[in-house]
GROMACS .gro file of C-alpha atoms in nm:
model
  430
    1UNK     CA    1   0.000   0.000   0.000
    2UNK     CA    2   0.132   0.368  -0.042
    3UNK     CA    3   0.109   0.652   0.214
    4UNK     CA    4   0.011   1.038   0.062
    5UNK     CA    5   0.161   1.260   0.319
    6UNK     CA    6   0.003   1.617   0.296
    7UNK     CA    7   0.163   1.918   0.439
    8UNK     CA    8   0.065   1.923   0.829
    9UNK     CA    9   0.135   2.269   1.019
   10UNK     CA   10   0.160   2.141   1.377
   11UNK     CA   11   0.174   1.853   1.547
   12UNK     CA   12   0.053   1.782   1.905
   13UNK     CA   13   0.059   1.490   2.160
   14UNK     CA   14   0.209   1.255   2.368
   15UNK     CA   15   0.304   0.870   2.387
   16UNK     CA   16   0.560   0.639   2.470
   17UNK     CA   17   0.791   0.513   2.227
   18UNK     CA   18   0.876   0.162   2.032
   19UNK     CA   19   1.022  -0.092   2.212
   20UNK     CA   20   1.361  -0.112   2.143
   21UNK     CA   21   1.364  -0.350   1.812
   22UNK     CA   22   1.785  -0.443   1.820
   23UNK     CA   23   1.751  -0.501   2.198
   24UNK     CA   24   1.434  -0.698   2.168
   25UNK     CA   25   1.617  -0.897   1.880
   26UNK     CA   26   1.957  -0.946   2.118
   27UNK     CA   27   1.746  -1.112   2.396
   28UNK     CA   28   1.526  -1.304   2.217
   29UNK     CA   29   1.862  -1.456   2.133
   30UNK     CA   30   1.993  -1.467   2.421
   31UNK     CA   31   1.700  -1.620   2.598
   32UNK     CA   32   1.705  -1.900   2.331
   33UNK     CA   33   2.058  -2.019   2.406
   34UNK     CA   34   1.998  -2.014   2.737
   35UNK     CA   35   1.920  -2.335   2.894
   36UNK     CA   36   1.566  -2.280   3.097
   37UNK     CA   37   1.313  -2.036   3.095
   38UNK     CA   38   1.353  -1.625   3.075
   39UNK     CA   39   1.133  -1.337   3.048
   40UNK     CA   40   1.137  -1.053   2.849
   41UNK     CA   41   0.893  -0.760   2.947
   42UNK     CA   42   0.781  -0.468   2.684
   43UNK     CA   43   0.951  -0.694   2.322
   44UNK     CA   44   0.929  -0.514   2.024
   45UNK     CA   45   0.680  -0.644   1.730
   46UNK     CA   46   0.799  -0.544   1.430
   47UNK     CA   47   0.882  -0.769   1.101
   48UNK     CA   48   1.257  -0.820   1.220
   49UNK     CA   49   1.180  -0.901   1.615
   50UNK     CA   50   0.879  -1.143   1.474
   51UNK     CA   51   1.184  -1.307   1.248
   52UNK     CA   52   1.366  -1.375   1.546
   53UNK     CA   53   1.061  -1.515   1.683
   54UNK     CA   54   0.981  -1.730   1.404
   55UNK     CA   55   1.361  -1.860   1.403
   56UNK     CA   56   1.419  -1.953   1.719
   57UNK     CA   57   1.068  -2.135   1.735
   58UNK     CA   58   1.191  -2.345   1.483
   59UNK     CA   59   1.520  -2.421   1.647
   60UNK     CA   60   1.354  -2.543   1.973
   61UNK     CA   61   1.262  -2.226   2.172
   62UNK     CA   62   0.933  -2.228   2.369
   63UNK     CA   63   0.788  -1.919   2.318
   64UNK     CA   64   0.442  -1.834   2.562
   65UNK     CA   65   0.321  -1.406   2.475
   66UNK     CA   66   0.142  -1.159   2.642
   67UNK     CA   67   0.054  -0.847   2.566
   68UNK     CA   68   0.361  -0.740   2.818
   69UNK     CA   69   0.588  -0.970   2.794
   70UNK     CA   70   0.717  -1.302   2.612
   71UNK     CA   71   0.880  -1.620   2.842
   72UNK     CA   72   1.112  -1.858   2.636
   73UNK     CA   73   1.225  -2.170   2.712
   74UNK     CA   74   1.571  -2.197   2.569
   75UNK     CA   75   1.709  -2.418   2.368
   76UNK     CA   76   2.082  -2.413   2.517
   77UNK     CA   77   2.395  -2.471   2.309
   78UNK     CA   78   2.151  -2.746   2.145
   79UNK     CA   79   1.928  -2.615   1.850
   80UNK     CA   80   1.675  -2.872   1.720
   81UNK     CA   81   1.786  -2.941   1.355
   82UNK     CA   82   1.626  -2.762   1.092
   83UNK     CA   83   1.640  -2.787   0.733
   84UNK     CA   84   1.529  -2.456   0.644
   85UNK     CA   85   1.502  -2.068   0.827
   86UNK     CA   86   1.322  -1.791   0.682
   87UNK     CA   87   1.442  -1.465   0.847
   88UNK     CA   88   1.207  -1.277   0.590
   89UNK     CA   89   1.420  -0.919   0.579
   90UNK     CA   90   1.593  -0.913   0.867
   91UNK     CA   91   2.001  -0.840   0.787
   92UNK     CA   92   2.067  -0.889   1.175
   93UNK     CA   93   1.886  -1.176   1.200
   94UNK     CA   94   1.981  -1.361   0.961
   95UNK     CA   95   2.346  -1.248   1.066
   96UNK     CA   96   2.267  -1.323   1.393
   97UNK     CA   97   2.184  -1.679   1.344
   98UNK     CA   98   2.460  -1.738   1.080
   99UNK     CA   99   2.656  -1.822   1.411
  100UNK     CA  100   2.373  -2.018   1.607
  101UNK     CA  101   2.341  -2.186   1.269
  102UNK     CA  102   2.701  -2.337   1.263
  103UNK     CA  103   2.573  -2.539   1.557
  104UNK     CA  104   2.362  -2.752   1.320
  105UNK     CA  105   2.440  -2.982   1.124
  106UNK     CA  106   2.306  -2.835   0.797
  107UNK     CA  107   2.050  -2.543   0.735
  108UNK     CA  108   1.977  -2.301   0.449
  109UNK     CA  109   1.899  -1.996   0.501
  110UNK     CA  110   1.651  -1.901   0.237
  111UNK     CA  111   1.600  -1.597   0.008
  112UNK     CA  112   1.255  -1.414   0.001
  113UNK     CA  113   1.336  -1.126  -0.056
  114UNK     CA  114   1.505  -1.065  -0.362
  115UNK     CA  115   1.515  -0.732  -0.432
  116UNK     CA  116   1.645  -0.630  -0.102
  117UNK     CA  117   1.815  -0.842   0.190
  118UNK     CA  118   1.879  -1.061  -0.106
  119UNK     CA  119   2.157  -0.818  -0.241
  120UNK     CA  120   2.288  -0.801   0.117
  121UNK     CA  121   2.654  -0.891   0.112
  122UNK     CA  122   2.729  -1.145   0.375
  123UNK     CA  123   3.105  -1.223   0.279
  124UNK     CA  124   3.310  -1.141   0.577
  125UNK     CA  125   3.088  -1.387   0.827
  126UNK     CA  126   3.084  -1.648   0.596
  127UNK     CA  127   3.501  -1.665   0.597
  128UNK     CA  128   3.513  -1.590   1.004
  129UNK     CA  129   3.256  -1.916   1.020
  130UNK     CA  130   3.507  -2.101   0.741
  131UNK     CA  131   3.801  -2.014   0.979
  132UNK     CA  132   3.582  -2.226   1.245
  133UNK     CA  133   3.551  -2.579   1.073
  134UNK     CA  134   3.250  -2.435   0.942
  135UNK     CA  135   3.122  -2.510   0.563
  136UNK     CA  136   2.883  -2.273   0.391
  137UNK     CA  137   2.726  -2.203   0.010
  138UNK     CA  138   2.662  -1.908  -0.098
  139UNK     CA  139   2.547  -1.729  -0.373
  140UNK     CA  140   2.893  -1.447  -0.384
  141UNK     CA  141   2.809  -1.428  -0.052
  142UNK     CA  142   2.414  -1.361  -0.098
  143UNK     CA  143   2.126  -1.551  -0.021
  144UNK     CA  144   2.042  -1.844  -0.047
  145UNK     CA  145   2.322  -1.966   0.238
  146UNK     CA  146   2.336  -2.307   0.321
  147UNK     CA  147   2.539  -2.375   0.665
  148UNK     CA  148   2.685  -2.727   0.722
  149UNK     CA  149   2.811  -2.716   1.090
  150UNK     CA  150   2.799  -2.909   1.383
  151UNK     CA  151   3.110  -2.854   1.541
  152UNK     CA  152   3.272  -2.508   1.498
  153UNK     CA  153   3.581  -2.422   1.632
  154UNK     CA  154   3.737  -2.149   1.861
  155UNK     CA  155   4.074  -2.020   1.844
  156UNK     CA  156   4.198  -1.719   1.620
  157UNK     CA  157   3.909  -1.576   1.474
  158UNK     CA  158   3.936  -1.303   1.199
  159UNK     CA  159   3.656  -1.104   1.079
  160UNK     CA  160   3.619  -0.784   0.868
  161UNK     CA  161   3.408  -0.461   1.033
  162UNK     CA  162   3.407  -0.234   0.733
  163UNK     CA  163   3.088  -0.330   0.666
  164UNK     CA  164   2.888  -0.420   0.933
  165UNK     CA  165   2.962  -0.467   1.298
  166UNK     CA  166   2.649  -0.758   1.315
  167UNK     CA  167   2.898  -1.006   1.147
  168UNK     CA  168   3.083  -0.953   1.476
  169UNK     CA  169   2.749  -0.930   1.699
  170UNK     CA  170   2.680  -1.325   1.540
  171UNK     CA  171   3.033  -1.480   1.652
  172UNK     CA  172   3.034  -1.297   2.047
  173UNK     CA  173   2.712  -1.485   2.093
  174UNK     CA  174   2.866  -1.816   1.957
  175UNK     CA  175   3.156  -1.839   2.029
  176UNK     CA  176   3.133  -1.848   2.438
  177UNK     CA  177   2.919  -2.176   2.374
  178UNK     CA  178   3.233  -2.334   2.172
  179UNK     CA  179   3.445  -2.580   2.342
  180UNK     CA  180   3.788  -2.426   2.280
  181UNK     CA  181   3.850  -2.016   2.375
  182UNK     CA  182   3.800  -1.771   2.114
  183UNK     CA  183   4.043  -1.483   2.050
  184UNK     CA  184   3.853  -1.249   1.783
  185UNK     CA  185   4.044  -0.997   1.605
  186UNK     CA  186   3.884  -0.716   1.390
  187UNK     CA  187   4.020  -0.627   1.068
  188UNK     CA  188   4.033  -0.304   0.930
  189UNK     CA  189   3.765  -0.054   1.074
  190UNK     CA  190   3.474  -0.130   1.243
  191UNK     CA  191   3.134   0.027   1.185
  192UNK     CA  192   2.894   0.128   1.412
  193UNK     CA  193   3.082   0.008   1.738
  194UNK     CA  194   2.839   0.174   1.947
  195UNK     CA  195   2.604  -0.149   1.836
  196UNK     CA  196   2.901  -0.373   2.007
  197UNK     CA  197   2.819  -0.143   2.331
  198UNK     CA  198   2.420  -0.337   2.304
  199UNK     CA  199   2.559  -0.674   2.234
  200UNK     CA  200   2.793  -0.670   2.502
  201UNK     CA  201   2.535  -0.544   2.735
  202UNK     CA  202   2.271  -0.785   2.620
  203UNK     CA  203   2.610  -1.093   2.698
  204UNK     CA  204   2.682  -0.969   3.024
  205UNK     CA  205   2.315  -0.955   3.136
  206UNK     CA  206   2.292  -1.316   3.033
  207UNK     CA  207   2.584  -1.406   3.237
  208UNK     CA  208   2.847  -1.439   2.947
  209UNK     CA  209   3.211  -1.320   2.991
  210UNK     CA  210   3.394  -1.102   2.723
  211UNK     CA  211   3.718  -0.921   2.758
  212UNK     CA  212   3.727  -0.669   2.465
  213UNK     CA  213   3.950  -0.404   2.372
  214UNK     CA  214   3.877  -0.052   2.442
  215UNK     CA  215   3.868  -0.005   2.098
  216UNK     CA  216   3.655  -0.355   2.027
  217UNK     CA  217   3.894  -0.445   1.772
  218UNK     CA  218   3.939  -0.750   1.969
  219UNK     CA  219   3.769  -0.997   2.197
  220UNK     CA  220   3.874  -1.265   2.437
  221UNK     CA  221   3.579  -1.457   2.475
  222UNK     CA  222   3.610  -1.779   2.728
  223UNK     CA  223   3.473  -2.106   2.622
  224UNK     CA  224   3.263  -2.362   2.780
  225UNK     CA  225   2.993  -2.101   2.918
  226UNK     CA  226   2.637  -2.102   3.000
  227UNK     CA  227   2.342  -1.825   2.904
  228UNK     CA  228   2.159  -1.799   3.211
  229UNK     CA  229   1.808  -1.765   3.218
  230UNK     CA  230   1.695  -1.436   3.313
  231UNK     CA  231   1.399  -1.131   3.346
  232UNK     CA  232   1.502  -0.860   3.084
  233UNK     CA  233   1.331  -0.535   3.038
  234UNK     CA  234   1.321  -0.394   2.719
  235UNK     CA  235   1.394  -0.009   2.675
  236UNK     CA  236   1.238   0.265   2.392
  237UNK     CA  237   1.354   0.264   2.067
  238UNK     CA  238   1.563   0.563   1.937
  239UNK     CA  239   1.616   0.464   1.567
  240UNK     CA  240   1.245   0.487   1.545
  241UNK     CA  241   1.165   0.745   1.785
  242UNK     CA  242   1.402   0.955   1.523
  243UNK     CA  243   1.195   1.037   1.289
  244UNK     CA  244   0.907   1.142   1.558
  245UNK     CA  245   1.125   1.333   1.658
  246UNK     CA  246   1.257   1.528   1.339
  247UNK     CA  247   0.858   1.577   1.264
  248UNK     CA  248   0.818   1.772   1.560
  249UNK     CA  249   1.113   1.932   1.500
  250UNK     CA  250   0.997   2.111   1.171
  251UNK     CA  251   0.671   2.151   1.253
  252UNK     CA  252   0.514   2.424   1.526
  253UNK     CA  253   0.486   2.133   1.776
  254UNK     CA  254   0.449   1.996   2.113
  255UNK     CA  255   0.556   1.665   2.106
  256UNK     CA  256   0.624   1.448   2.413
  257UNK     CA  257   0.796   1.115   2.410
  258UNK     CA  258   0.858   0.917   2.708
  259UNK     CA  259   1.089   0.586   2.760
  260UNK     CA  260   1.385   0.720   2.578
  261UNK     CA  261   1.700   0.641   2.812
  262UNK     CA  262   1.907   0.973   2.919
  263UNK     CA  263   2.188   0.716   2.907
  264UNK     CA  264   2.130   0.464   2.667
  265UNK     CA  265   2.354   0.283   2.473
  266UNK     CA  266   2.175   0.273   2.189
  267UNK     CA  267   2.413   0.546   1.896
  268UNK     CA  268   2.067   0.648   1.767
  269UNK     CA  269   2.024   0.817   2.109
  270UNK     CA  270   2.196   1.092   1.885
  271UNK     CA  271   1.907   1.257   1.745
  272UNK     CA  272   1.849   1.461   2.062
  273UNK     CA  273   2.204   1.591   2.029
  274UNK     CA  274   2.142   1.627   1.652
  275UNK     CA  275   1.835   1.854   1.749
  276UNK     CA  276   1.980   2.048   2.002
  277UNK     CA  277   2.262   2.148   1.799
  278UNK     CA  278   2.020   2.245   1.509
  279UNK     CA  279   1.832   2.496   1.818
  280UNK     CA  280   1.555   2.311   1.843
  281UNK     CA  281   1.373   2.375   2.194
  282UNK     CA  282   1.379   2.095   2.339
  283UNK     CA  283   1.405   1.916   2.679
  284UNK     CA  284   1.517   1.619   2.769
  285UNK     CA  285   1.439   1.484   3.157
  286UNK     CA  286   1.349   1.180   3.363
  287UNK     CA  287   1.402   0.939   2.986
  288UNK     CA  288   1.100   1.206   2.860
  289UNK     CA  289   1.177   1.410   2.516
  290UNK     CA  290   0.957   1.722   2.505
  291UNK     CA  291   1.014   1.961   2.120
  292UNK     CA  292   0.827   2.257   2.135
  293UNK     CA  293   0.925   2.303   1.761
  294UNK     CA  294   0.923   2.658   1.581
  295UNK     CA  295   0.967   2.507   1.262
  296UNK     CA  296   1.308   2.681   1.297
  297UNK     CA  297   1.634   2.487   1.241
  298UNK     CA  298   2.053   2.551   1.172
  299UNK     CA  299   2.279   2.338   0.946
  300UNK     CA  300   2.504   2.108   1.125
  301UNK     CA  301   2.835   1.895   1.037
  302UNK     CA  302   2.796   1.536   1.227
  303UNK     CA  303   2.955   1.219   1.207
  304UNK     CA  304   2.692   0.960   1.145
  305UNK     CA  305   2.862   0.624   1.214
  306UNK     CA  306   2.756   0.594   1.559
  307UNK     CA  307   2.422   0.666   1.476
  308UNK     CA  308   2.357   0.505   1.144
  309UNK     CA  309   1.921   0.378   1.191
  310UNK     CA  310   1.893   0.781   1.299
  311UNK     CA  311   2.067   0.932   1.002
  312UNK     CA  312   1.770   0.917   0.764
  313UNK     CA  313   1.597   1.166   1.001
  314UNK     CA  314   1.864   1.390   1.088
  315UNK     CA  315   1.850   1.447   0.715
  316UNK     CA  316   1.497   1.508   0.635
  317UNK     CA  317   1.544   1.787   0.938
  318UNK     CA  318   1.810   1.937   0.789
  319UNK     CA  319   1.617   1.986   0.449
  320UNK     CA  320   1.472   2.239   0.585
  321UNK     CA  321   1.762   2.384   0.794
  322UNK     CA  322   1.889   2.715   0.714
  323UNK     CA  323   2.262   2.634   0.558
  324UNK     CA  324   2.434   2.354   0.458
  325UNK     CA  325   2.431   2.007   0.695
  326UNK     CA  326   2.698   1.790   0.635
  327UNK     CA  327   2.705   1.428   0.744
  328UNK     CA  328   2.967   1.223   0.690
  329UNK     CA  329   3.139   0.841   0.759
  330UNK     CA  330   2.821   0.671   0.693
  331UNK     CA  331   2.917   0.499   0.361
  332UNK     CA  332   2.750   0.187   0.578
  333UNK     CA  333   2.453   0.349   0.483
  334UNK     CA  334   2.485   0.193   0.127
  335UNK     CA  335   2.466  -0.148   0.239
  336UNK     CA  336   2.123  -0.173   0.426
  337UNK     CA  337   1.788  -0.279   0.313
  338UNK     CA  338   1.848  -0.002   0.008
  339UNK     CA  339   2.106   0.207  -0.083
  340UNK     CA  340   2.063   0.471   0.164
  341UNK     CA  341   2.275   0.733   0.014
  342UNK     CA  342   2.232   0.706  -0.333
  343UNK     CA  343   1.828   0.567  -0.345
  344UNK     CA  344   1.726   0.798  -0.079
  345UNK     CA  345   1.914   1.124  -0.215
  346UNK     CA  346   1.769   1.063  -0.540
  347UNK     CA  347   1.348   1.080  -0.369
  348UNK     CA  348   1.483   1.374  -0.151
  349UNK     CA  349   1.542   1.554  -0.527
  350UNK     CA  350   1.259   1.460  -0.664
  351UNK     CA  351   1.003   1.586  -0.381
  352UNK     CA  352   1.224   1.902  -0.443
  353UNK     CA  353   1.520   1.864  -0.126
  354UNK     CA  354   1.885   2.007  -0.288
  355UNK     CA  355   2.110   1.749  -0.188
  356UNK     CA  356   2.437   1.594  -0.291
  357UNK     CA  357   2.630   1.255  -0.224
  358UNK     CA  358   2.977   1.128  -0.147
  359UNK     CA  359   3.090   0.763  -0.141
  360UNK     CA  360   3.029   0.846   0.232
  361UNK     CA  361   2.862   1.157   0.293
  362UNK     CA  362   2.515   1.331   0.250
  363UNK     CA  363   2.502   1.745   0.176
  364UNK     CA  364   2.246   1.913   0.266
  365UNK     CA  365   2.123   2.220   0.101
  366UNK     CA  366   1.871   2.367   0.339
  367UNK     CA  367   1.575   2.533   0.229
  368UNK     CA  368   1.369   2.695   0.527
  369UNK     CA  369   1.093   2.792   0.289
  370UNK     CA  370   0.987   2.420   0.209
  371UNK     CA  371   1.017   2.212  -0.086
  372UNK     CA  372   0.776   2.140  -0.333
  373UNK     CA  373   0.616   1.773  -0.327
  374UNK     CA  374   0.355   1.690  -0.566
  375UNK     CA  375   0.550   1.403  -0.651
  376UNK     CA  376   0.518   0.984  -0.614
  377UNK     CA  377   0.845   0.939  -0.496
  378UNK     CA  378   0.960   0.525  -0.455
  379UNK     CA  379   1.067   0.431  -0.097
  380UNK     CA  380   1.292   0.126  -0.216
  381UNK     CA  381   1.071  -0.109   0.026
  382UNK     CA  382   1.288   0.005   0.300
  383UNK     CA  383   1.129   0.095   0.665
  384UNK     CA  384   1.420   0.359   0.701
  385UNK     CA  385   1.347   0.563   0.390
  386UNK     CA  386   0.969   0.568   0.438
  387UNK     CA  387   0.965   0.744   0.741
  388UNK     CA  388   1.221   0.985   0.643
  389UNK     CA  389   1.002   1.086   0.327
  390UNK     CA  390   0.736   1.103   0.548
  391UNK     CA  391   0.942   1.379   0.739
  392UNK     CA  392   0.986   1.576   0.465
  393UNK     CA  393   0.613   1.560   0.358
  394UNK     CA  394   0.488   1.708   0.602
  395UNK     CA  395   0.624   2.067   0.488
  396UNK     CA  396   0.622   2.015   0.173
  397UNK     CA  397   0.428   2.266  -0.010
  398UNK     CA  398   0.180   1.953  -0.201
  399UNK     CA  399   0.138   1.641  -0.104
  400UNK     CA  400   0.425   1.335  -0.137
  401UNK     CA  401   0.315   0.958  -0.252
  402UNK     CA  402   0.531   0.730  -0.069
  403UNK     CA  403   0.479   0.410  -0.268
  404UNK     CA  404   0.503   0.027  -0.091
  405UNK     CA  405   0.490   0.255   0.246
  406UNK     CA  406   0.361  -0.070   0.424
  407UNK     CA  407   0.710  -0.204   0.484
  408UNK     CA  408   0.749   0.079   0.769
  409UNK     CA  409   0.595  -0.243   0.938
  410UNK     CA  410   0.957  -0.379   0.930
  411UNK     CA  411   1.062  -0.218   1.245
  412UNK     CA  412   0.772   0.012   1.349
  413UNK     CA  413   0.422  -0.115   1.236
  414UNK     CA  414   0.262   0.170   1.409
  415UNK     CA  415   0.413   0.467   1.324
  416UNK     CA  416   0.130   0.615   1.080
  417UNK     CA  417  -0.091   0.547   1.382
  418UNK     CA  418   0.123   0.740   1.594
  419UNK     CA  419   0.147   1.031   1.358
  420UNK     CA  420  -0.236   1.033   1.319
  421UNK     CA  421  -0.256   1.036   1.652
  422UNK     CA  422  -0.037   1.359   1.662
  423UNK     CA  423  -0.197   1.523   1.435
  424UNK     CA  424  -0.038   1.447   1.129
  425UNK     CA  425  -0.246   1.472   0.744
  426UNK     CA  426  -0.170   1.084   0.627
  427UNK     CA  427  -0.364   0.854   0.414
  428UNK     CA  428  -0.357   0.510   0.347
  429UNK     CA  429  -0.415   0.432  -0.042
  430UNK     CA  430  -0.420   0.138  -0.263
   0.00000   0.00000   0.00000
């Protein structure tokens, strides 16, 4: 389905925000190599957390829901063999399990979406899962992956961050199952090592040891451990709280969101800072976000790699920023469920925005009046983009088309509603 945005003056309101989706993901995990039952309270539902769901259902995970919280019966360092997993178009996910997946004996991974996690590269865990005894095909390192495992070995691990830091996210939660210790070194840079802050959160709550670095370009992890089983609480999601957030930022607004963590790990926890630094009034007190946006906003330089799922929204702000924003080091942005850069630059110039790409940078040319709209504009079926666009839409001067905006459902399935609720002109149309 596709989404017209009309221009929308103010917004007004008040609510709490998404369950974290990357923590929600994390303990799922977590809970399911654990051996006995754990709870987590507040999990997100979104199409990636219901992946995760799905998966480790299939791999022997006893899963009992509420509307407040899941309990899982883990399956230990013992998955139930399964020929086939379908992590729909979840990148982590799939990445994720990659590792649990070298405990089987053989599983394929399969490819159902084509056009986008299908073009995901997945190179650099496949050869740190080689390195372990493990066997995989691939397709160039695409989906379909088949995973012939078993017994994977610890030891000397190497593994590539330039890309993504989930490849390393997959082997911290394997290896501390594995029989030998792991040393895991990290080659070359590592992206969004913020996200290694969550993961090694998420291990320590579940009672896993790992000595890393203070620059997490490596990892001693111990073998022969346990997950424990254990209550978790889930907190708010920033990377979808961000765009909220940049709506009431270029709007006249009073917009309050609670259960966003003053000191949260999570990079996207950035957009506040982002905001600030644009002048935006805003507060933010007890883990409660209040914009009382003017519709008023300054250009900003920012480096983006610690926040990379908040990016999107820091740009639709500064479209309408007066100056030129620069953000920069998020070439990472090109390998997601889209291109980032390139296929969301391109809709940004079509619904009127003056923008400009590096390999790994996005200008912004900020025009306080507005832009124009009028335009269908293509989303690239990626959650991300969609509620960026949506951003801009609402001050542009006619209404954007935001085609396939349904997949927003990928990490935050009610964000339309929660714009409605706010106030905001959207429309559901087939």
């Amino acid at each position: 389905m596709d989404v017209i945005v009309k221009p929308t003056p103010s917004l007004k309101g008040q609510f709490g925000a998404l369950s974290s989706k990357n923590y929600t993901t994390r303990y799922l995990l977590a809970a399911a190599l654990a051996e006995g039952t754990s709870t987590i309270h507040f999990p997100a539902h979104s199409e990636d957390s219901d992946a995760m769901r799905r998966c480790i259902a299939d791999l022997g995970a006893l899963l009992e829901e509420d509307d407040e919280k899941i309990v899982i019966t883990g399956f230990g360092r013992n998955p139930h063999p399964a020929t086939e997993l379908n992590v729909g178009n979840a990148g982590a996910v799939l990445r994720f399990l990659m590792g649990t997946a070298a405990l089987l004996p053989d599983v394929t991974f399969v490819n159902t979406y084509p056009e986008s996690l299908g073009k995901r590269p997945h190179l650099d865990l496949i050869e740190a899962l080689e390195q372990m005894g493990v066997e995989v095909e691939h397709q160039a390192g695409r989906l379909p992956i088949r995973i012939r495992g078993g017994q994977p070995k610890g030891g000397h691990i190497r593994v590539s961050g330039s890309v993504s830091s989930q490849y390393l996210s997959a082997l911290l939660f394997l290896t501390p199952l594995l029989e030998e210790d792991s040393h895991i070194e990290v080659l070359h840079d590592l992206k969004s090592k913020v996200v290694i802050g969550q993961t090694l959160e998420v291990l320590e709550q579940a009672g896993i040891t790992v000595h890393a670095s203070e620059d997490y370009m490596s990892f001693d992890v111990p073998g022969r451990q346990s997950y424990k089983a254990r209550e978790y609480t889930v907190q708010g999601d920033y990377p979808g709280s961000a765009a909220i957030l940049a709506a009431a930022a270029v709007t006249h607004s009073d917009v309050t969101v609670e259960r966003l963590m003053e000191h949260s790990k999570q990079g996207e926890r950035a957009i506040v800072d982002v905001l600030r630094m644009m002048e935006v009034p805003l507060t933010h007190e007890n883990d409660v976000v209040r914009i009382q946006g003017n519709g008023r906003l300054k250009a900003v330089e920012f480096d983006g790699d610690a926040a990379t799922d908040a990016v999107l929204a820091m740009v639709a702000a500064a479209v309408f920023a007066e100056g030129t924003s620069r953000f920069y080091n998020v070439e990472n942005l090109r390998y997601k469920e889209c291109d980032r850069i390139t296929d969301y630059l391109n809709e940004l110039k079509k619904a009127g925005a003056h923008v400009e790409e590096r390999q790994a940078e996005i200008i912004v040319h900020g025009t306080p009046e507005g832009v124009s709209g009028g335009v269908e504009i293509n989303a690239h079926f990626d959650h991300r983009v969609i509620m960026a666009l949506t951003v801009v839409g609402l001050r542009a001067a006619q209404p954007l088309r935001i085609k396939d905006a349904h997949h927003v459902a990928k990490s935050y399935p009610q964000y339309f509603d929660h714009l409605r609720a706010l106030g905001a002109d959207v429309e559901w149309v087939q």
